[in-house]
CSV table of C-alpha atoms and ligand atoms in Angstrom, one decimal:
chain,number,residue,atom,x,y,z
M,28,MET,CA,9.7,6.7,-5.7
M,29,ILE,CA,11.0,7.0,-9.3
M,30,GLU,CA,13.8,9.6,-9.4
M,31,MET,CA,12.7,11.7,-12.2
M,32,ALA,CA,13.4,14.0,-15.0
M,33,SER,CA,14.6,16.5,-12.4
M,34,ASN,CA,18.2,15.1,-12.5
M,35,ILE,CA,18.3,13.4,-15.9
M,36,GLY,CA,18.5,15.5,-19.1
M,37,ARG,CA,16.4,14.4,-22.0
M,38,ASN,CA,19.6,13.8,-24.0
M,39,ASP,CA,21.3,11.9,-21.2
M,40,TYR,CA,21.4,8.1,-21.1
M,41,CYS,CA,18.4,6.5,-19.6
M,42,TRP,CA,18.5,5.3,-16.0
M,43,CYS,CA,17.5,1.8,-17.1
M,44,LYS,CA,20.9,1.3,-18.7
M,45,SER,CA,19.4,0.5,-22.1
M,46,GLY,CA,22.0,2.7,-23.7
M,47,LEU,CA,19.3,4.8,-25.2
M,48,LYS,CA,18.8,8.5,-24.6
M,49,TYR,CA,16.4,9.2,-21.8
M,50,LYS,CA,13.9,11.0,-24.2
M,51,GLN,CA,13.8,7.8,-26.4
M,52,CYS,CA,13.5,5.5,-23.4
M,53,HIS,CA,11.9,6.0,-20.0
M,54,ALA,CA,11.0,9.8,-20.2
M,55,ALA,CA,7.4,9.2,-21.2
M,56,PHE,CA,7.2,6.4,-18.6
M,57,ASP,CA,8.4,8.7,-15.9
M,58,GLU,CA,6.0,11.4,-16.9
M,59,LYS,CA,3.1,8.9,-16.6
M,60,ILE,CA,4.3,7.8,-13.2
M,61,GLU,CA,4.4,11.5,-12.1
M,62,PHE,CA,0.9,12.0,-13.4
M,63,TYR,CA,-0.4,9.1,-11.3
M,64,LYS,CA,1.5,10.3,-8.3
M,65,ARG,CA,0.0,13.8,-8.5
M,66,ASN,CA,-3.3,12.0,-8.5
M,67,HIS,CA,-2.5,10.2,-5.3
M,68,ALA,CA,-2.0,6.8,-6.7
M,69,GLU,CA,0.6,4.5,-5.0
M,70,VAL,CA,3.3,4.3,-7.7
M,71,PRO,CA,6.1,1.7,-8.1
M,72,SER,CA,9.5,2.4,-6.8
M,73,LYS,CA,12.4,2.4,-9.2
M,74,GLU,CA,13.6,-0.9,-7.7
M,75,MET,CA,10.4,-2.5,-8.9
M,76,ILE,CA,11.1,-1.6,-12.5
M,77,LYS,CA,13.4,-4.2,-13.9
M,78,THR,CA,15.8,-3.5,-16.8
M,79,LYS,CA,15.9,-5.6,-19.9
M,80,GLU,CA,19.1,-7.3,-18.6
M,81,GLN,CA,17.5,-8.1,-15.3
M,82,LEU,CA,14.4,-9.4,-17.0
M,83,SER,CA,16.6,-11.8,-19.1
M,84,GLY,CA,18.3,-13.0,-15.9
M,85,ILE,CA,15.0,-13.6,-14.2
M,86,ARG,CA,13.8,-15.4,-17.3
M,87,ALA,CA,16.8,-17.7,-17.3
M,88,SER,CA,16.2,-18.5,-13.6
M,89,SER,CA,12.5,-19.1,-14.3
M,90,LYS,CA,13.5,-21.7,-17.0
M,91,ILE,CA,15.2,-23.8,-14.4
M,92,ASN,CA,12.4,-23.2,-11.9
M,93,ILE,CA,9.9,-24.6,-14.5
M,94,ALA,CA,12.1,-27.5,-15.3
M,95,VAL,CA,12.4,-28.5,-11.7
M,96,LEU,CA,8.6,-28.5,-11.2
M,97,ASP,CA,8.2,-30.4,-14.5
M,98,TYR,CA,10.6,-33.0,-13.1
M,99,VAL,CA,8.5,-33.2,-9.8
M,100,SER,CA,5.3,-33.6,-11.9
M,101,GLU,CA,6.8,-36.6,-13.7
M,102,HIS,CA,8.0,-38.3,-10.5
M,103,ILE,CA,5.6,-37.5,-7.7
M,104,VAL,CA,3.7,-40.7,-6.6
M,105,ILE,CA,1.6,-42.0,-3.8
M,106,GLY,CA,3.8,-43.6,-1.1
M,107,MET,CA,6.6,-41.1,-1.6
M,108,THR,CA,7.7,-39.0,1.3
M,109,THR,CA,7.9,-35.2,1.0
M,110,GLU,CA,11.6,-35.6,1.9
M,111,GLU,CA,12.0,-37.4,-1.4
M,112,ILE,CA,10.4,-34.4,-3.2
M,113,ASP,CA,12.9,-32.2,-1.4
M,114,ARG,CA,15.8,-34.4,-2.7
M,115,MET,CA,14.4,-34.2,-6.3
M,116,VAL,CA,14.1,-30.5,-6.2
M,117,TYR,CA,17.6,-30.1,-4.7
M,118,GLN,CA,19.2,-32.4,-7.3
M,119,LYS,CA,17.4,-31.1,-10.3
M,120,THR,CA,18.0,-27.5,-9.4
M,121,VAL,CA,21.7,-28.0,-8.8
M,122,GLU,CA,22.1,-30.2,-11.9
M,123,LEU,CA,20.7,-27.3,-14.0
M,124,GLY,CA,23.2,-24.9,-12.4
M,125,GLY,CA,20.8,-23.2,-9.9
M,126,ILE,CA,20.4,-23.1,-6.1
M,127,PRO,CA,17.1,-23.7,-4.3
M,128,ALA,CA,16.3,-20.3,-3.0
M,129,THR,CA,14.6,-21.5,0.2
M,130,LEU,CA,17.5,-23.5,1.4
M,131,GLY,CA,18.9,-21.6,4.5
M,132,TYR,CA,16.5,-18.7,3.7
M,133,GLU,CA,15.9,-17.0,7.1
M,134,GLY,CA,16.7,-20.4,8.6
M,135,TYR,CA,14.3,-22.4,6.4
M,136,PRO,CA,15.9,-25.9,6.4
M,137,LYS,CA,14.8,-27.4,3.0
M,138,SER,CA,14.9,-26.9,-0.8
M,139,VAL,CA,11.2,-26.7,-1.4
M,140,CYS,CA,7.9,-26.3,0.5
M,141,THR,CA,5.4,-29.2,0.4
M,142,SER,CA,2.0,-28.4,1.8
M,143,VAL,CA,-0.5,-31.2,2.1
M,144,ASN,CA,-4.3,-30.9,2.4
M,145,ASP,CA,-5.0,-28.5,5.3
M,146,GLN,CA,-1.5,-27.0,5.2
M,147,ILE,CA,-1.8,-23.7,3.5
M,148,CYS,CA,1.9,-23.1,2.7
M,149,HIS,CA,5.5,-23.5,3.9
M,150,GLY,CA,5.0,-27.2,4.7
M,151,ILE,CA,8.5,-28.5,5.5
M,152,PRO,CA,9.5,-31.7,3.7
M,153,SER,CA,9.9,-34.7,6.0
M,154,GLU,CA,10.8,-38.3,6.1
M,155,GLN,CA,7.6,-38.7,8.3
M,156,VAL,CA,5.2,-37.3,5.7
M,157,VAL,CA,4.1,-40.0,3.3
M,158,LEU,CA,1.9,-39.0,0.4
M,159,LYS,CA,-1.4,-40.9,0.5
M,160,ASP,CA,-4.1,-41.8,-2.0
M,161,GLY,CA,-6.5,-38.8,-2.0
M,162,ASP,CA,-4.1,-36.1,-0.9
M,163,ILE,CA,-3.8,-32.8,-2.5
M,164,VAL,CA,-0.3,-31.3,-2.3
M,165,ASN,CA,1.3,-28.0,-3.2
M,166,VAL,CA,4.9,-28.1,-4.3
M,167,ASP,CA,6.5,-24.7,-4.1
M,168,ALA,CA,9.9,-24.3,-5.6
M,169,SER,CA,12.1,-21.2,-5.7
M,170,THR,CA,15.2,-20.9,-7.8
M,171,PHE,CA,18.4,-18.7,-7.6
M,172,TYR,CA,20.4,-18.7,-10.8
M,173,GLN,CA,23.3,-16.3,-11.7
M,174,GLY,CA,22.0,-13.6,-9.4
M,175,TYR,CA,18.3,-13.9,-10.1
M,176,TYR,CA,15.3,-15.4,-8.4
M,177,SER,CA,12.2,-17.1,-9.6
M,178,ASP,CA,9.3,-18.8,-7.8
M,179,SER,CA,6.4,-21.0,-8.7
M,180,SER,CA,4.2,-23.7,-7.3
M,181,ARG,CA,1.7,-26.3,-8.5
M,182,MET,CA,-0.9,-28.5,-7.0
M,183,PHE,CA,-0.9,-32.3,-7.4
M,184,CYS,CA,-3.9,-34.5,-6.9
M,185,LEU,CA,-2.8,-37.9,-5.8
M,186,GLY,CA,-5.0,-40.9,-6.8
M,187,ASN,CA,-8.6,-40.8,-5.8
M,188,VAL,CA,-9.1,-37.2,-4.7
M,189,SER,CA,-12.6,-36.3,-3.7
M,190,GLU,CA,-14.7,-34.4,-6.1
M,191,ASP,CA,-14.8,-31.6,-3.6
M,192,ASN,CA,-11.1,-31.3,-3.4
M,193,ARG,CA,-10.6,-31.5,-7.1
M,194,ARG,CA,-13.0,-28.6,-7.5
M,195,LEU,CA,-11.0,-26.6,-4.9
M,196,VAL,CA,-7.7,-27.2,-6.8
M,197,ARG,CA,-9.4,-26.3,-10.1
M,198,VAL,CA,-11.0,-23.1,-8.8
M,199,ALA,CA,-7.7,-22.1,-7.2
M,200,LYS,CA,-6.1,-22.4,-10.7
M,201,GLU,CA,-8.9,-20.5,-12.3
M,202,CYS,CA,-8.4,-17.7,-9.7
M,203,VAL,CA,-4.8,-17.2,-11.0
M,204,ALA,CA,-5.9,-17.2,-14.6
M,205,LEU,CA,-8.7,-14.6,-13.9
M,206,GLY,CA,-6.3,-12.5,-11.9
M,207,LEU,CA,-3.8,-12.5,-14.8
M,208,GLU,CA,-6.4,-11.2,-17.2
M,209,GLN,CA,-6.4,-8.0,-15.2
M,210,VAL,CA,-2.7,-7.5,-15.3
M,211,LYS,CA,-1.7,-4.7,-17.7
M,212,PRO,CA,0.3,-1.5,-17.4
M,213,TRP,CA,-1.5,1.4,-15.7
M,214,SER,CA,-4.0,-0.8,-14.0
M,215,PHE,CA,-3.8,-1.5,-10.3
M,216,LEU,CA,-2.6,-4.5,-8.3
M,217,GLY,CA,-6.1,-4.5,-6.7
M,218,ASP,CA,-7.7,-5.1,-10.1
M,219,MET,CA,-6.0,-8.5,-10.1
M,220,SER,CA,-6.7,-9.1,-6.5
M,221,GLN,CA,-10.4,-8.3,-6.9
M,222,ALA,CA,-10.8,-10.8,-9.8
M,223,ILE,CA,-9.2,-13.5,-7.7
M,224,GLN,CA,-11.3,-13.0,-4.5
M,225,ASP,CA,-14.5,-12.7,-6.5
M,226,HIS,CA,-14.0,-16.0,-8.2
M,227,ALA,CA,-13.0,-17.7,-4.9
M,228,ARG,CA,-16.0,-16.3,-3.1
M,229,GLN,CA,-18.5,-17.1,-5.9
M,230,ASN,CA,-17.4,-20.7,-5.5
M,231,GLY,CA,-17.9,-20.6,-1.7
M,232,TYR,CA,-14.3,-20.4,-0.8
M,233,SER,CA,-12.2,-17.9,1.1
M,234,VAL,CA,-8.9,-16.2,0.4
M,235,VAL,CA,-6.0,-16.1,2.9
M,236,ARG,CA,-5.4,-12.5,4.0
M,237,GLU,CA,-2.2,-12.6,6.0
M,238,ILE,CA,0.1,-14.3,3.5
M,239,GLY,CA,0.5,-13.1,-0.1
M,240,GLY,CA,2.8,-12.8,-3.1
M,241,HIS,CA,5.8,-10.5,-3.6
M,242,GLY,CA,8.0,-8.7,-6.0
M,243,ILE,CA,10.9,-10.9,-7.0
M,244,GLY,CA,14.0,-10.9,-9.1
M,245,ILE,CA,17.1,-9.3,-7.5
M,246,GLU,CA,15.9,-10.4,-4.1
M,247,PHE,CA,13.8,-13.5,-3.3
M,248,HIS,CA,11.1,-11.3,-1.6
M,249,GLU,CA,10.9,-7.7,-2.8
M,250,ASP,CA,8.2,-5.0,-2.7
M,251,PRO,CA,5.4,-4.9,-3.5
M,252,TRP,CA,3.7,-7.2,-1.1
M,253,VAL,CA,0.9,-8.8,-3.1
M,254,SER,CA,-2.5,-9.1,-1.4
M,255,TYR,CA,-5.4,-11.0,-2.9
M,256,VAL,CA,-8.0,-9.4,-0.7
M,257,ILE,CA,-7.6,-5.7,-1.7
M,258,GLY,CA,-10.1,-4.0,-3.9
M,259,LYS,CA,-10.2,-3.0,-7.5
M,260,GLY,CA,-8.5,0.3,-8.2
M,261,THR,CA,-6.4,0.1,-5.0
M,262,GLY,CA,-2.8,-1.0,-4.3
M,263,VAL,CA,0.3,-0.2,-6.3
M,264,LEU,CA,0.0,1.0,-9.9
M,265,LEU,CA,1.3,-1.6,-12.4
M,266,ALA,CA,3.9,-0.5,-14.8
M,267,PRO,CA,6.0,-2.3,-17.5
M,268,GLY,CA,9.1,-3.9,-15.9
M,269,MET,CA,7.5,-5.0,-12.6
M,270,VAL,CA,8.0,-8.6,-11.7
M,271,PHE,CA,5.9,-10.3,-9.0
M,272,THR,CA,4.2,-13.5,-8.0
M,273,VAL,CA,0.5,-14.3,-8.2
M,274,GLU,CA,0.0,-17.0,-5.6
M,275,PRO,CA,-3.4,-16.8,-3.9
M,276,MET,CA,-4.1,-19.3,-1.2
M,277,ILE,CA,-7.7,-20.5,-1.5
M,278,ASN,CA,-9.4,-22.1,1.5
M,279,LYS,CA,-12.4,-24.4,1.3
M,280,GLY,CA,-13.6,-23.2,4.7
M,281,ASN,CA,-13.0,-19.9,6.3
M,282,ASP,CA,-9.9,-17.7,6.0
M,283,LYS,CA,-8.5,-18.2,9.5
M,284,ILE,CA,-5.0,-19.5,9.6
M,285,ARG,CA,-2.8,-21.0,12.3
M,286,MET,CA,1.0,-21.4,12.4
M,287,ASP,CA,2.8,-24.5,13.5
M,288,ARG,CA,4.5,-23.2,16.6
M,289,LYS,CA,6.9,-26.1,16.7
M,290,ASN,CA,8.6,-25.3,13.4
M,291,GLY,CA,7.7,-21.6,13.1
M,292,TRP,CA,7.0,-21.9,9.4
M,293,THR,CA,4.0,-24.0,8.3
M,294,PHE,CA,0.6,-22.4,8.1
M,295,TYR,CA,-2.6,-24.5,8.4
M,296,THR,CA,-6.2,-23.7,8.0
M,297,ALA,CA,-7.7,-23.1,11.5
M,298,ASP,CA,-10.8,-25.1,10.7
M,299,GLY,CA,-8.9,-28.1,9.3
M,300,GLU,CA,-10.4,-27.8,5.8
M,301,CYS,CA,-8.2,-28.1,2.7
M,302,SER,CA,-6.4,-25.2,1.1
M,303,ALA,CA,-5.0,-24.9,-2.5
M,304,GLN,CA,-2.5,-22.6,-4.2
M,305,TRP,CA,-1.0,-22.2,-7.6
M,306,GLU,CA,1.9,-19.7,-8.1
M,307,VAL,CA,3.3,-18.0,-11.1
M,308,THR,CA,6.0,-15.3,-11.5
M,309,ILE,CA,5.0,-12.7,-14.0
M,310,ALA,CA,6.4,-9.5,-15.6
M,311,VAL,CA,4.3,-6.6,-16.5
M,312,THR,CA,4.9,-5.7,-20.2
M,313,GLU,CA,3.9,-2.9,-22.5
M,314,GLU,CA,1.0,-5.0,-23.7
M,315,GLY,CA,-0.1,-6.9,-20.6
M,316,TYR,CA,2.0,-9.5,-18.9
M,317,GLU,CA,4.5,-12.2,-19.6
M,318,ILE,CA,4.4,-15.5,-17.6
M,319,LEU,CA,7.9,-16.3,-16.4
M,320,THR,CA,7.1,-19.4,-14.3
M,321,TYR,CA,3.9,-21.5,-14.4
A,3,MF3,N1,7.9,-19.7,-2.3
A,3,MF3,C1,7.6,-19.4,-1.0
A,3,MF3,C2,7.0,-17.9,-0.9
A,3,MF3,O1,7.4,-17.1,-1.6
A,3,MF3,C3,8.8,-19.5,-0.1
A,3,MF3,C4,8.6,-19.0,1.3
A,3,MF3,S1,10.1,-18.9,2.1
A,3,MF3,C5,10.3,-20.4,2.8
A,3,MF3,O2,6.1,-17.7,-0.1
A,3,MF3,F1,11.4,-20.3,3.5
A,3,MF3,F2,9.3,-20.7,3.6
A,3,MF3,F3,10.4,-21.3,1.9
A,4,CO,CO1,6.4,-16.8,-3.5
């Protein structure tokens, strides 16, 4: 909950540390939040509202995150192992002054997630997994830089990918773009979610329910949890300063998932059909949104 005007005077310095007086800074913002709260909306907590300084930190982290995935884009080829992608991500991230955020995260052993074909997400890079002609692969990189986190993922179509799978990859990307169109202050997370699920379903696909996006910035995974199966007008109210990921997982078949019990990380489609995902980190702004990673 936003701690409000109750304990800040209008002439005091704003809680966001902008150096401005409260009345010239977040006073109107807080009033708006109070209004929505009185009307029973789920409102963002104060931790979800990033300060200008925090936003610059996340932006700097995001620059490295983008550069790492650009580097992967330029070098990924058929015949390469996913372990080699892991090495590229580690080396490029460190070269640019960052640390791969997944490395050692809750015991995760690698610097990146590489999810091939029917792997939905959290595929663990391995010497044993060789990229083949026709594969679709998601490379999901997360970066920690000078105290701030960023996260994004892209799909790669290797060689002669079937028309079906190319369409899946394209529609998954369109889902993110259509979701983003709904992101603006004082709308709801569910507005974005609804646009994504509508487009996926209109194309005959399903959306993974159990795994979603997340707030990010000071921690790798922060509130809010970002679902892509909730309805328009539901979920948390969006306000300027919120930073979260948009990363729907779109399945060609049904939405049932299965976890690899041996590694405890990787999710597969239960029906063995392919799954595709693109991920961006965004900030909600006064006007709409800013893409931090893409
Ligand atoms: N970028 C992935 C996500 O936010 C990272 C998951 S944590 C990992 O879902 F340890 F699995 F990598
Ligand atoms: Co993420």
